[in-house]
Amino acid sequence: MTEIVPVILSGGSGTRLWPMSRPEKPKQMLALTASDTMLQLTAARAHGDAFAAPIVVANAAHADAVEEQLGAIGAQPSALILEPAGRNTAPAIALAALSAGADQAMLVMPSDHVIADRDAFHAAIHAALPLVEQGWLITFGITPDAPETGYGYIKVGDELAPGIHRVARFVEKPKRDVAEAMIASGDHAWNGGIFLFRADAYLGALERFAPAILAAARSACAGARREGVRVYPDAAAFAASPSDSIDYAVMEKADRVAVVPVTMGWSDVGSWDALHAISDRDDRDNVVSGDVVMLDSRNCLVRSDGARVAMVGVEDLIVVASGNDILILPRGRSQDVKLLLDAMKN
Amino acid sequence: MTEIVPVILSGGSGTRLWPMSRPEKPKQMLALTASDTMLQLTAARAHGDAFAAPIVVANAAHADAVEEQLGAIGAQPSALILEPAGRNTAPAIALAALSAGADQAMLVMPSDHVIADRDAFHAAIHAALPLVEQGWLITFGITPDAPETGYGYIKVGDELAPGIHRVARFVEKPKRDVAEAMIASGDHAWNGGIFLFRADAYLGALERFAPAILAAARSACAGARREGVRVYPDAAAFAASPSDSIDYAVMEKADRVAVVPVTMGWSDVGSWDALHAISDRDDRDNVVSGDVVMLDSRNCLVRSDGARVAMVGVEDLIVVASGNDILILPRGRSQDVKLLLDAMKN
């Protein structure tokens, strides 16, 4: 068995953590939960004897930042594949699979998630390896702790091996009552977007279920320009790929798809509220970072990357100062960042 | 009767409106209640046929800003007296009185108050002029609307002329219950720090009750350097003056002291809460100034002189972004700016 190749997907440019997260410095480039960035934490999570150097798929605009951040922790990628345009995860992973050896196991990870319990993660990975060798596509099922409507769910089916189950069904972002029923059932997990499979297994599934994606990826790789570890796929060829997620394009259609349910302190840090929830808090439940002077305040998340924030007598407030922007909203309302961004566009 | 000489005291460098108000740009230099600054509004309030050009007493550090702001509204001072150091109001007014004609009526005004009803103010001034001519020292008594403990009070005594009363007593910043009793009595007014008297009447009172202040002011004026309208009193001579307020040094001691009670929409804009209270509010009771994007928020005061503030779902909050500082506190807590400044010093 060769080493597992971590495949780190760094293409995102989410806005839910605005104003810290911006197109030029998206969430994965930020140090939100620790002194290391989310990208660095992701790379460090799949580092060591069992792992080869990572393949990173990123937006070309972030090439320097990715190399700098990974270099700083001694996790230089074997290939840094720079997407000329975003085509969602299925094509991005196809580029990585074509760069890996056909028989290599690929551990596909978003670059902007937190996993607090690395040992549990590694145990789940190793439990899955025998099925991976048999060509199964593995997804990791996050033990859910709330009826979230923003996640995909996996119905956990029959056990295939200790701790590994056939996927009975994928359920995309459910309505609230459906989510509550799935939580109550006890046999559903969140789809955390972390996958493990051999490169040839993924490419084979693509060939069967999404041949246009595979063809575009092959063509983009064939025409790629290389500079050291950097790979610039052919832009026109890649642009011809359908844009689709690995879930829709492959996982929901393929036959031999398994899930490893795992409780590992996972969070996608999908909002400022989520960051407050997973962060270490002081004795007044505040989470503070940057130049902040705070008196008689409770249950706040306050972050500044420049300006000095002085607060007194405030409760349950989220304050984020970044660059020329200051975001202020009550705890529980951080999904409304989107409303503010819409309002600012108009 | 000669024209009244407005004497504008611009020596303050208060911190209650931090972070907008700073030593280098104190409250009177700010446009808080209108597009004009407090200093400009003060000068405009005593402008017209009845008034001569103002005498301004200011901190030397603010000379350019004072000239620029007054020039912009066509209210250049006849003298800009630049204090080498702050010695409180009695010496500052002494410098102005020595610059005015002995028989001129001086209308002494802080530069950082709001008076919404200028007609009422002018009517009070004109009602007082006959007594001024007889050598009385006049103060204006603000009709109180709350038992404030931060103001001085005046007990209104016998009527001397229509609308003008002898001052029965000055009461310095009272305790809460005393303030409440004074409000309930109906015969007390706030001491707004606005005075009207002939220069010779003030200098005569100083000679009797505060001769060291008068001597220091005379000596500072005798040794003054002049550049156009700018007057630089002799620093060593002025430094020798006792530091005292006109209230303590003169008004509370002199005999012929009268008060004109007046309801004129006065505010000293002594806090961010006060500014919210006196400002025009939108239909959700917000007072907003600067680059602010606000959704679903009520009863807030938000000011920014640079950064963009984006808020959603917030109520009863004061947010002030100025330079590199961001102040956040609930409405009703703006006196706690002082606690924050203390904390930041340490």
XYZ file of C-alpha atoms in Angstrom:
692
model
C 0.000 0.000 0.000
C 1.417 3.359 -0.975
C 1.068 6.455 1.135
C -2.232 8.275 1.084
C -2.159 11.447 -1.005
C -3.947 14.326 0.683
C -5.885 16.353 -1.867
C -6.651 19.770 -0.460
C -9.378 21.749 -2.184
C -8.662 25.439 -1.730
C -10.890 26.858 -4.413
C -13.489 28.425 -2.165
C -14.066 32.123 -1.832
C -16.963 32.155 0.576
C -18.426 35.321 1.966
C -20.013 34.020 5.138
C -17.060 35.211 7.180
C -16.958 38.657 5.603
C -15.258 41.053 6.248
C -12.308 38.827 7.201
C -12.966 36.451 4.316
C -12.686 38.198 0.967
C -12.083 36.969 -2.569
C -8.398 37.866 -2.307
C -8.044 36.209 1.089
C -10.754 33.603 1.549
C -11.555 31.727 4.712
C -8.999 28.956 4.252
C -6.224 31.554 4.202
C -7.248 32.943 7.588
C -6.122 32.018 11.082
C -9.558 31.763 12.636
C -9.347 29.006 15.218
C -5.626 28.956 15.954
C -2.447 30.772 15.063
C -2.263 28.611 11.944
C -4.586 29.197 9.027
C -7.373 26.795 8.117
C -5.302 25.666 5.123
C -2.291 25.016 7.322
C -4.401 23.104 9.833
C -5.839 21.022 7.001
C -2.396 20.140 5.663
C -1.098 19.373 9.160
C -4.065 17.071 9.699
C -2.828 14.760 6.908
C 0.873 14.847 7.534
C 3.199 12.138 8.724
C 4.305 8.653 7.829
C 1.028 7.493 6.333
C 0.762 10.475 3.998
C 2.521 11.649 0.870
C 2.979 15.356 0.141
C -0.374 16.931 -0.649
C -1.835 17.831 -3.988
C -3.508 21.216 -3.666
C -6.127 22.516 -6.047
C -6.478 26.258 -5.722
C -7.533 29.428 -7.452
C -4.608 30.727 -9.519
C -4.915 34.063 -7.724
C -3.909 32.401 -4.467
C -0.847 30.496 -5.706
C 1.722 32.546 -3.819
C -0.282 32.549 -0.591
C -0.833 28.789 -0.727
C 2.856 28.087 -1.284
C 3.845 30.503 1.440
C 1.432 29.109 4.002
C 2.238 25.469 3.296
C 5.957 26.181 3.090
C 5.797 27.799 6.515
C 4.723 24.507 8.063
C 6.930 22.259 5.918
C 4.047 20.856 3.888
C 4.969 21.890 0.357
C 2.625 20.244 -2.131
C 3.858 17.768 -4.702
C 1.530 19.535 -7.121
C -0.233 22.854 -6.866
C -2.971 22.722 -9.458
C -4.179 26.218 -10.247
C -7.686 26.289 -11.597
C -8.173 28.860 -14.331
C -11.825 29.035 -13.273
C -14.003 27.400 -10.639
C -15.955 24.357 -11.874
C -17.017 22.994 -8.471
C -15.510 19.942 -6.805
C -15.968 17.093 -9.296
C -13.687 18.615 -11.973
C -11.214 19.892 -9.358
C -10.831 16.411 -7.895
C -10.525 15.006 -11.411
C -7.477 17.210 -12.004
C -5.966 15.903 -8.773
C -6.761 12.277 -9.623
C -5.057 12.654 -13.000
C -1.963 14.003 -11.220
C -1.833 11.164 -8.720
C -0.799 7.608 -9.418
C -3.732 5.479 -10.561
C -3.450 3.186 -7.573
C -2.916 5.931 -5.013
C -5.469 6.497 -2.280
C -6.597 10.120 -2.287
C -7.872 11.788 0.870
C -9.929 14.694 -0.435
C -10.417 17.504 2.070
C -11.885 20.960 1.929
C -9.279 23.425 3.175
C -11.554 25.422 5.441
C -12.928 22.937 7.958
C -11.920 22.272 11.535
C -11.388 18.777 12.923
C -10.603 18.955 16.611
C -9.975 15.237 17.118
C -7.291 14.264 14.665
C -6.875 10.799 16.163
C -10.521 9.980 15.498
C -10.095 11.212 11.929
C -7.027 9.071 11.373
C -8.713 6.038 12.873
C -11.634 6.483 10.470
C -9.249 6.802 7.539
C -7.405 3.637 8.441
C -10.579 1.699 9.040
C -11.650 2.568 5.494
C -8.445 1.652 3.693
C -9.273 -2.008 2.994
C -12.466 -1.024 1.188
C -10.590 1.767 -0.608
C -8.215 -0.868 -1.956
C -11.231 -2.758 -3.252
C -12.304 0.297 -5.228
C -14.963 1.708 -2.925
C -15.629 5.425 -2.733
C -15.586 6.453 0.916
C -17.178 9.454 2.501
C -16.893 10.446 6.132
C -20.160 10.902 7.958
C -20.069 13.576 10.628
C -22.085 12.754 13.730
C -24.703 15.504 13.670
C -25.531 17.512 16.764
C -28.251 19.821 15.460
C -30.884 19.729 12.698
C -28.854 21.940 10.363
C -30.604 22.750 7.115
C -27.475 23.933 5.339
C -25.736 20.563 5.149
C -26.183 17.414 3.116
C -27.088 14.270 5.055
C -26.178 10.649 4.564
C -28.417 7.799 5.597
C -26.099 5.180 7.053
C -26.908 1.712 5.672
C -25.708 -1.813 6.293
C -22.345 -2.380 7.891
C -19.735 -3.539 5.385
C -16.825 -3.850 7.790
C -16.289 -2.662 11.363
C -17.302 1.001 11.426
C -17.958 1.183 7.701
C -21.407 1.217 6.187
C -22.971 1.256 2.804
C -24.501 4.656 2.013
C -28.233 4.037 1.958
C -29.091 7.469 0.615
C -27.805 11.018 0.230
C -30.192 13.775 1.265
C -29.370 17.271 0.065
C -29.990 20.309 2.273
C -33.249 19.300 3.940
C -36.122 21.343 5.291
C -36.167 21.826 9.008
C -38.685 19.101 9.857
C -36.891 16.603 7.634
C -33.591 17.480 9.311
C -35.174 17.003 12.729
C -36.538 13.610 11.712
C -33.134 12.521 10.428
C -31.444 13.585 13.662
C -34.116 11.748 15.653
C -33.646 8.607 13.549
C -30.072 8.244 14.801
C -28.945 6.694 11.523
C -28.057 9.808 9.559
C -24.788 11.681 9.396
C -23.741 14.984 7.892
C -21.857 14.863 4.631
C -18.663 16.721 5.537
C -17.244 16.751 2.029
C -14.246 14.623 2.981
C -13.620 11.629 0.731
C -11.203 8.748 0.395
C -10.770 6.614 -2.729
C -8.199 5.383 -5.167
C -7.544 7.736 -8.053
C -8.548 5.058 -10.550
C -11.789 4.367 -8.687
C -12.785 8.024 -8.901
C -11.764 8.355 -12.528
C -13.658 5.164 -13.349
C -16.796 6.522 -11.689
C -16.395 9.798 -13.537
C -16.051 7.951 -16.813
C -19.325 6.203 -16.130
C -21.412 8.984 -14.577
C -19.810 12.239 -15.723
C -17.754 11.562 -18.844
C -17.822 15.194 -19.957
C -16.103 16.223 -16.742
C -13.457 13.553 -17.168
C -12.867 14.472 -20.791
C -12.470 18.155 -19.973
C -10.117 17.376 -17.097
C -8.007 15.069 -19.259
C -7.792 17.664 -21.971
C -6.959 20.418 -19.475
C -4.182 18.286 -18.001
C -2.813 17.311 -21.399
C -2.515 20.974 -22.303
C -1.240 22.037 -18.893
C 1.715 24.328 -18.390
C 4.006 23.383 -15.500
C 6.321 25.588 -13.432
C 7.978 23.600 -10.673
C 5.132 22.146 -8.627
C 2.673 24.542 -10.156
C 0.311 23.118 -12.751
C -1.695 25.480 -14.924
C -4.379 23.380 -16.675
C -5.412 24.503 -20.129
C -7.982 27.195 -19.521
C -10.190 26.659 -22.550
C -10.292 22.898 -22.041
C -11.152 23.216 -18.356
C -13.770 25.873 -19.046
C -15.560 23.290 -21.202
C -16.172 21.090 -18.154
C -19.630 20.957 -16.651
C -19.634 22.551 -13.217
C -20.767 19.998 -10.649
C -20.072 18.756 -7.172
C -18.547 15.366 -6.478
C -21.710 14.532 -4.532
C -24.076 15.078 -7.457
C -21.729 13.952 -10.204
C -20.379 10.783 -8.607
C -21.179 9.867 -5.019
C -24.957 9.905 -5.349
C -24.801 7.760 -8.495
C -22.025 5.253 -7.930
C -22.727 1.797 -6.506
C -19.880 1.029 -4.203
C -20.137 4.051 -1.934
C -19.475 3.679 1.799
C -19.595 5.962 4.780
C -17.455 5.941 7.888
C -19.450 7.619 10.641
C -17.085 9.559 12.850
C -17.261 11.942 15.773
C -14.202 14.133 15.432
C -15.045 17.694 16.478
C -15.778 18.714 12.918
C -16.962 22.187 11.969
C -17.087 23.940 8.656
C -16.840 27.273 10.540
C -19.644 28.391 8.327
C -20.478 31.576 10.180
C -19.237 33.914 12.887
C -21.679 32.224 15.240
C -20.082 28.867 14.431
C -16.652 30.307 15.164
C -17.843 31.602 18.523
C -19.294 28.197 19.294
C -16.120 26.218 18.585
C -13.581 28.676 19.980
C -12.039 28.760 23.413
C -13.928 31.383 25.384
C -12.829 33.479 28.328
C -14.634 33.355 31.660
C -17.298 35.676 30.318
C -17.762 33.591 27.166
C -16.054 36.136 24.983
C -13.880 35.172 22.039
C -11.477 38.000 21.342
C -8.720 38.419 18.822
C -6.709 41.488 17.885
C -6.480 44.899 19.517
C -9.596 44.787 21.680
C -10.309 46.540 24.976
C -13.385 45.049 26.567
C -15.058 45.870 29.864
C -18.147 44.348 31.445
C -19.066 42.458 28.271
C -20.268 38.906 27.789
C -20.818 36.304 25.148
C -19.263 38.340 22.369
C -17.070 37.466 19.418
C -14.737 40.354 18.637
C -12.009 40.184 16.028
C -9.922 42.943 14.584
C -7.023 42.748 12.195
C -6.107 46.395 12.590
C -8.374 48.881 14.281
C -8.597 49.074 18.051
C -12.029 48.032 19.305
C -13.142 49.436 22.668
C -16.317 47.956 24.146
C -18.120 48.320 27.423
C -21.366 46.831 28.666
C -22.086 44.781 25.559
C -23.610 41.305 25.415
C -24.178 38.742 22.688
C -22.604 40.786 19.950
C -20.401 39.855 17.025
C -17.933 42.522 15.932
C -15.444 41.954 13.145
C -13.166 44.749 11.975
C -11.080 44.011 8.920
C -9.464 46.431 6.555
C -11.867 49.309 6.050
C -14.926 47.328 7.145
C -16.663 46.808 10.456
C -19.357 44.159 10.810
C -21.708 44.306 13.791
C -24.572 41.922 14.452
C -26.076 40.059 17.386
C -25.094 36.484 18.061
C -27.501 34.219 16.213
C -27.776 36.545 13.226
C -24.494 35.847 11.493
C -26.193 34.265 8.499
C -27.414 37.794 7.741
C -23.947 38.774 6.566
C -25.361 37.787 3.192
C -28.131 40.391 3.491
C -25.546 43.059 4.226
C -23.394 42.052 1.274
C -26.445 42.156 -0.971
C -27.367 45.584 0.388
C -23.849 46.875 -0.221
C -23.904 45.629 -3.806
C -27.006 47.691 -4.510
C -24.704 101.091 23.123
C -21.886 99.406 21.262
C -22.203 96.040 19.648
C -21.940 92.952 21.842
C -18.603 91.166 21.552
C -18.989 87.413 21.401
C -16.239 85.728 23.388
C -15.909 82.124 22.309
C -14.049 79.807 24.636
C -12.468 77.046 22.598
C -9.974 75.715 25.090
C -11.669 72.426 25.846
C -10.273 69.062 24.942
C -12.898 66.782 26.407
C -12.795 63.060 26.036
C -16.450 62.214 26.531
C -16.980 62.002 22.792
C -13.923 59.832 22.187
C -12.915 58.517 19.675
C -14.203 61.409 17.529
C -13.084 63.986 20.064
C -9.338 63.892 20.599
C -6.818 66.406 21.915
C -5.829 67.378 18.384
C -9.448 67.726 17.277
C -11.687 68.325 20.268
C -15.440 68.349 20.311
C -15.874 71.978 19.266
C -13.984 71.280 16.038
C -16.379 68.483 15.070
C -19.553 68.571 13.015
C -21.717 66.564 15.387
C -25.196 67.988 15.084
C -25.081 69.592 11.651
C -22.769 69.991 8.697
C -21.152 72.895 10.553
C -18.884 72.274 13.504
C -19.871 73.166 17.054
C -17.457 76.120 16.891
C -19.018 77.352 13.667
C -22.511 76.983 15.090
C -21.434 78.928 18.170
C -20.026 81.775 16.084
C -23.086 81.812 13.836
C -25.297 82.042 16.912
C -23.809 85.444 17.769
C -23.530 86.975 14.364
C -25.408 89.876 12.819
C -26.126 93.534 13.436
C -26.090 93.360 17.217
C -22.711 91.654 17.362
C -19.120 92.637 16.751
C -16.582 90.158 15.397
C -15.844 87.539 18.027
C -12.878 87.248 20.315
C -11.827 83.606 20.436
C -9.732 82.109 23.195
C -8.237 78.824 22.068
C -5.443 76.357 22.581
C -2.449 77.456 20.491
C -2.390 74.017 18.894
C -5.757 74.723 17.304
C -5.011 78.170 15.849
C -5.070 77.122 12.207
C -8.205 75.024 12.594
C -10.060 77.818 14.405
C -9.166 80.377 11.736
C -10.074 77.984 8.976
C -13.425 77.017 10.467
C -14.453 80.581 11.296
C -13.154 81.890 7.976
C -15.301 79.325 6.184
C -18.461 80.904 7.588
C -17.287 84.537 7.348
C -16.860 84.960 11.081
C -13.163 85.804 11.379
C -12.345 86.848 14.935
C -11.130 90.328 15.799
C -8.705 88.600 18.140
C -7.646 84.987 18.400
C -6.082 84.669 21.830
C -3.955 81.554 21.980
C -3.512 80.242 25.473
C -0.028 78.894 26.126
C -1.613 76.590 28.715
C -5.083 75.954 30.032
C -5.951 77.851 33.225
C -9.712 77.262 33.205
C -12.298 79.868 32.308
C -11.679 82.791 34.665
C -8.193 83.591 33.297
C -9.267 82.866 29.703
C -12.139 85.339 29.988
C -9.783 87.826 31.634
C -7.569 87.754 28.530
C -10.632 88.422 26.387
C -11.856 91.227 28.650
C -8.458 92.927 28.441
C -8.665 92.737 24.632
C -12.156 94.219 24.492
C -13.106 97.829 25.121
C -13.775 98.500 28.791
C -17.388 99.463 28.110
C -18.097 96.623 25.692
C -20.640 93.958 26.543
C -19.097 90.508 26.277
C -21.210 87.455 25.507
C -19.100 84.592 26.793
C -19.940 81.230 25.244
C -18.434 77.765 25.363
C -17.728 76.652 21.818
C -19.168 73.164 22.151
C -22.793 73.607 23.149
C -25.927 73.401 21.071
C -28.706 75.982 21.244
C -31.558 74.949 19.018
C -33.699 78.061 19.548
C -31.527 80.994 18.596
C -34.416 83.451 18.809
C -35.008 82.553 22.438
C -31.304 83.012 23.108
C -31.252 86.425 21.458
C -34.364 87.506 23.315
C -32.721 86.562 26.609
C -29.582 88.489 25.670
C -31.519 91.606 24.811
C -33.636 91.405 27.920
C -30.435 91.406 29.973
C -28.687 94.346 28.302
C -30.067 97.130 30.544
C -28.722 95.377 33.633
C -25.442 94.690 31.838
C -25.118 98.418 31.244
C -25.567 98.923 34.980
C -22.620 96.619 35.654
C -24.406 93.393 36.490
C -22.877 90.039 35.706
C -25.468 87.962 33.850
C -25.662 84.213 33.518
C -28.195 82.306 31.484
C -30.184 79.708 33.336
C -31.112 76.695 31.297
C -34.563 75.294 32.006
C -33.703 71.839 33.317
C -35.502 68.749 32.079
C -33.832 66.022 34.130
C -32.090 65.756 37.514
C -28.613 65.790 35.984
C -25.834 65.417 38.511
C -23.105 66.605 36.191
C -24.241 70.216 35.918
C -24.160 73.236 38.211
C -27.524 74.641 39.259
C -28.693 78.161 39.920
C -31.436 78.980 42.364
C -33.477 81.708 40.704
C -34.181 84.559 43.137
C -36.182 87.776 43.055
C -37.118 89.328 39.763
C -35.017 92.389 38.970
C -36.603 93.194 35.639
C -38.938 91.292 33.329
C -37.399 87.842 32.895
C -34.264 88.668 34.896
C -33.702 87.482 38.419
C -31.129 87.853 41.096
C -29.129 84.646 41.569
C -30.164 83.345 44.967
C -27.521 80.657 45.046
C -25.194 78.563 42.936
C -25.219 74.831 43.590
C -22.302 72.840 42.208
C -22.807 69.334 40.798
C -25.381 67.972 43.216
C -26.124 64.480 44.404
C -29.050 62.782 42.740
C -31.621 63.439 45.474
C -30.585 67.070 45.718
C -30.894 67.418 41.947
C -34.340 65.849 42.044
C -35.437 68.231 44.772
C -34.178 71.208 42.789
C -36.036 70.084 39.695
C -39.171 69.556 41.762
C -38.849 73.030 43.296
C -39.344 74.636 39.896
C -37.097 77.561 40.796
C -33.720 76.177 39.763
C -31.988 76.337 36.434
C -28.861 74.731 35.030
C -25.782 76.860 34.796
C -24.995 76.634 31.104
C -21.704 78.497 31.289
C -22.929 81.351 29.093
C -22.358 84.839 30.493
C -22.994 88.425 29.564
C -21.302 91.435 31.185
C -19.312 94.527 30.428
C -15.574 93.960 30.241
C -14.990 96.484 33.024
C -17.568 94.811 35.258
C -15.814 91.479 34.902
C -12.365 92.967 35.404
C -13.631 94.863 38.440
C -15.004 91.677 39.951
C -11.753 89.878 39.233
C -9.823 92.676 40.918
C -11.915 92.251 44.020
C -12.310 88.456 44.194
C -9.409 87.025 42.187
C -6.678 89.667 41.937
C -3.964 87.083 41.188
C -5.844 85.996 38.094
C -6.241 89.581 36.951
C -2.592 90.380 37.593
C -1.401 87.326 35.677
C -3.734 88.103 32.769
C -2.603 91.735 32.645
C 1.018 90.692 32.676
C 0.429 88.016 30.025
C -1.293 90.588 27.795
C 1.395 93.204 28.354
C 4.015 90.719 27.206
C 1.922 89.309 24.380
C 3.222 88.755 20.894
C 0.792 89.605 18.093
C 0.595 88.272 14.549
C -2.369 89.721 12.703
C -5.387 88.802 14.796
C -3.434 86.198 16.689
C -2.428 87.082 20.227
C 0.162 84.964 22.012
C 0.043 85.932 25.702
C 3.310 85.726 27.600
C 3.564 82.093 28.610
C 5.420 82.512 31.895
C 3.133 85.289 33.051
C -0.010 83.341 32.169
C 1.325 80.177 33.780
C 1.508 82.124 37.046
C -2.266 82.536 37.092
C -4.325 80.432 39.449
C -6.453 77.964 37.501
C -10.113 78.568 38.279
C -13.516 78.699 36.708
C -15.441 81.925 36.291
C -18.140 80.376 38.471
C -15.908 79.806 41.463
C -13.636 82.807 40.997
C -16.260 85.439 40.283
C -19.911 84.522 39.811
C -20.407 82.788 43.135
C -18.766 85.673 44.999
C -19.887 88.847 43.294
C -22.940 90.769 44.474
C -24.670 91.969 41.385
C -25.173 88.644 39.672
C -28.380 87.986 37.738
C -29.794 85.056 35.856
C -32.002 85.030 32.787
C -33.913 81.782 32.798
C -34.349 80.620 29.225
C -35.686 77.604 27.376
C -33.673 77.473 24.184
C -32.995 73.861 23.248
C -29.646 73.900 24.977
C -27.388 70.859 25.192
C -23.744 70.529 26.046
C -23.660 67.336 23.942
C -21.822 65.821 26.830
C -22.013 62.214 25.706
C -22.893 60.030 22.747
C -26.223 59.378 24.422
C -26.852 63.122 24.540
C -26.030 63.396 20.860
C -28.496 60.627 20.048
C -31.136 62.385 22.127
C -30.833 65.758 20.395
C -30.256 64.554 16.839
C -32.795 64.070 14.094
C -33.590 60.376 13.992
C -34.811 58.230 11.141
C -38.061 56.303 11.341
C -36.343 53.584 13.359
C -34.813 56.117 15.752
C -31.353 55.657 14.341
C -28.871 58.504 14.040
C -26.390 57.644 11.328
C -23.460 59.506 9.886
C -20.734 58.354 7.516
C -20.400 55.168 5.500
C -22.953 52.994 7.284
C -25.027 50.122 5.942
C -27.754 49.270 8.404
C -30.500 46.663 8.169
C -33.236 45.844 10.643
C -31.683 47.980 13.377
C -33.279 50.411 15.796
C -32.423 53.132 18.246
C -28.748 53.220 17.378
C -26.211 55.999 17.029
C -23.645 55.089 14.393
C -20.940 57.455 13.206
C -17.915 56.746 11.102
C -15.360 59.130 9.692
C -13.731 56.511 7.512
C -14.423 52.820 7.895
C -17.565 51.264 6.473
C -19.872 50.014 9.209
C -22.268 47.191 8.290
C -24.911 46.327 10.875
C -27.884 44.031 10.928
C -30.373 43.212 13.664
C -28.897 45.572 16.248
C -30.796 47.659 18.790
C -29.869 50.381 21.258
C -26.216 50.447 20.352
C -23.726 53.268 20.013
C -20.974 52.705 17.464
C -18.363 55.330 16.695
C -15.510 54.597 14.303
C -12.848 57.251 14.038
C -9.317 56.891 12.798
C -7.997 53.590 14.075
C -10.547 53.322 16.892
C -13.964 51.759 17.182
C -16.147 52.441 20.221
C -19.090 50.158 20.930
C -21.431 50.444 23.895
C -25.138 50.205 24.593
C -27.257 53.341 24.700
C -27.321 54.600 28.260
C -23.712 53.625 28.931
C -21.888 56.384 27.101
C -20.491 57.841 30.302
C -18.391 54.673 30.439
C -16.184 55.979 27.658
C -14.133 57.236 30.580
C -13.684 53.686 31.908
C -12.437 52.558 28.516
C -9.981 55.433 28.253
C -8.686 54.621 31.721
C -8.331 50.960 30.773
C -6.451 51.853 27.611
C -4.042 54.066 29.537
C -3.088 51.147 31.752
